[in-house]
C-alpha cells in the first residue's frame, strides 16, 4: 500500500502520545504525508502503511495498528514487536 492511499486526515488522527509502559511513551508524528514513531530514548523511525490502520517498520521489524473507540476516535495502538503491547492514547 502506498502512503498516498491513506487520507491525510486519518494520518493526522493517529498523531499523539501513546503509553507503552509507565514512563515509556511512543510519540507518533506526521511530516507531510509520512508517519513517524519515536519511543522514549529511541531514534525516530518511519511507519509505512500495510492498510489504512496498520503500519510497519523494517527498522524495528514490527507493526503498529491503530484502534478506534465506538465514537471513531483513536483510543490506542497495538505494537507487535516480538510481543504484543496495547498502548493507550494520552
C-alpha angles and dihedrals in degrees: 000000000000121000088233087066089067112079113242090232089059092049089050091053090058094057118104143071124307125192110230091171134339107300091004111101131178111210117202117201135176123220111184105313094335128099123215134189127203125179122204108287093002133107121263114260132192117247112213121203124253090169136343091282104027126070134178138201126207090199094064098024090231146111135231121205122190118218126203127210124230090278094054096254120132107256102170147345129232115221115199111191109140087317135031120255125183110209119190119219112250 
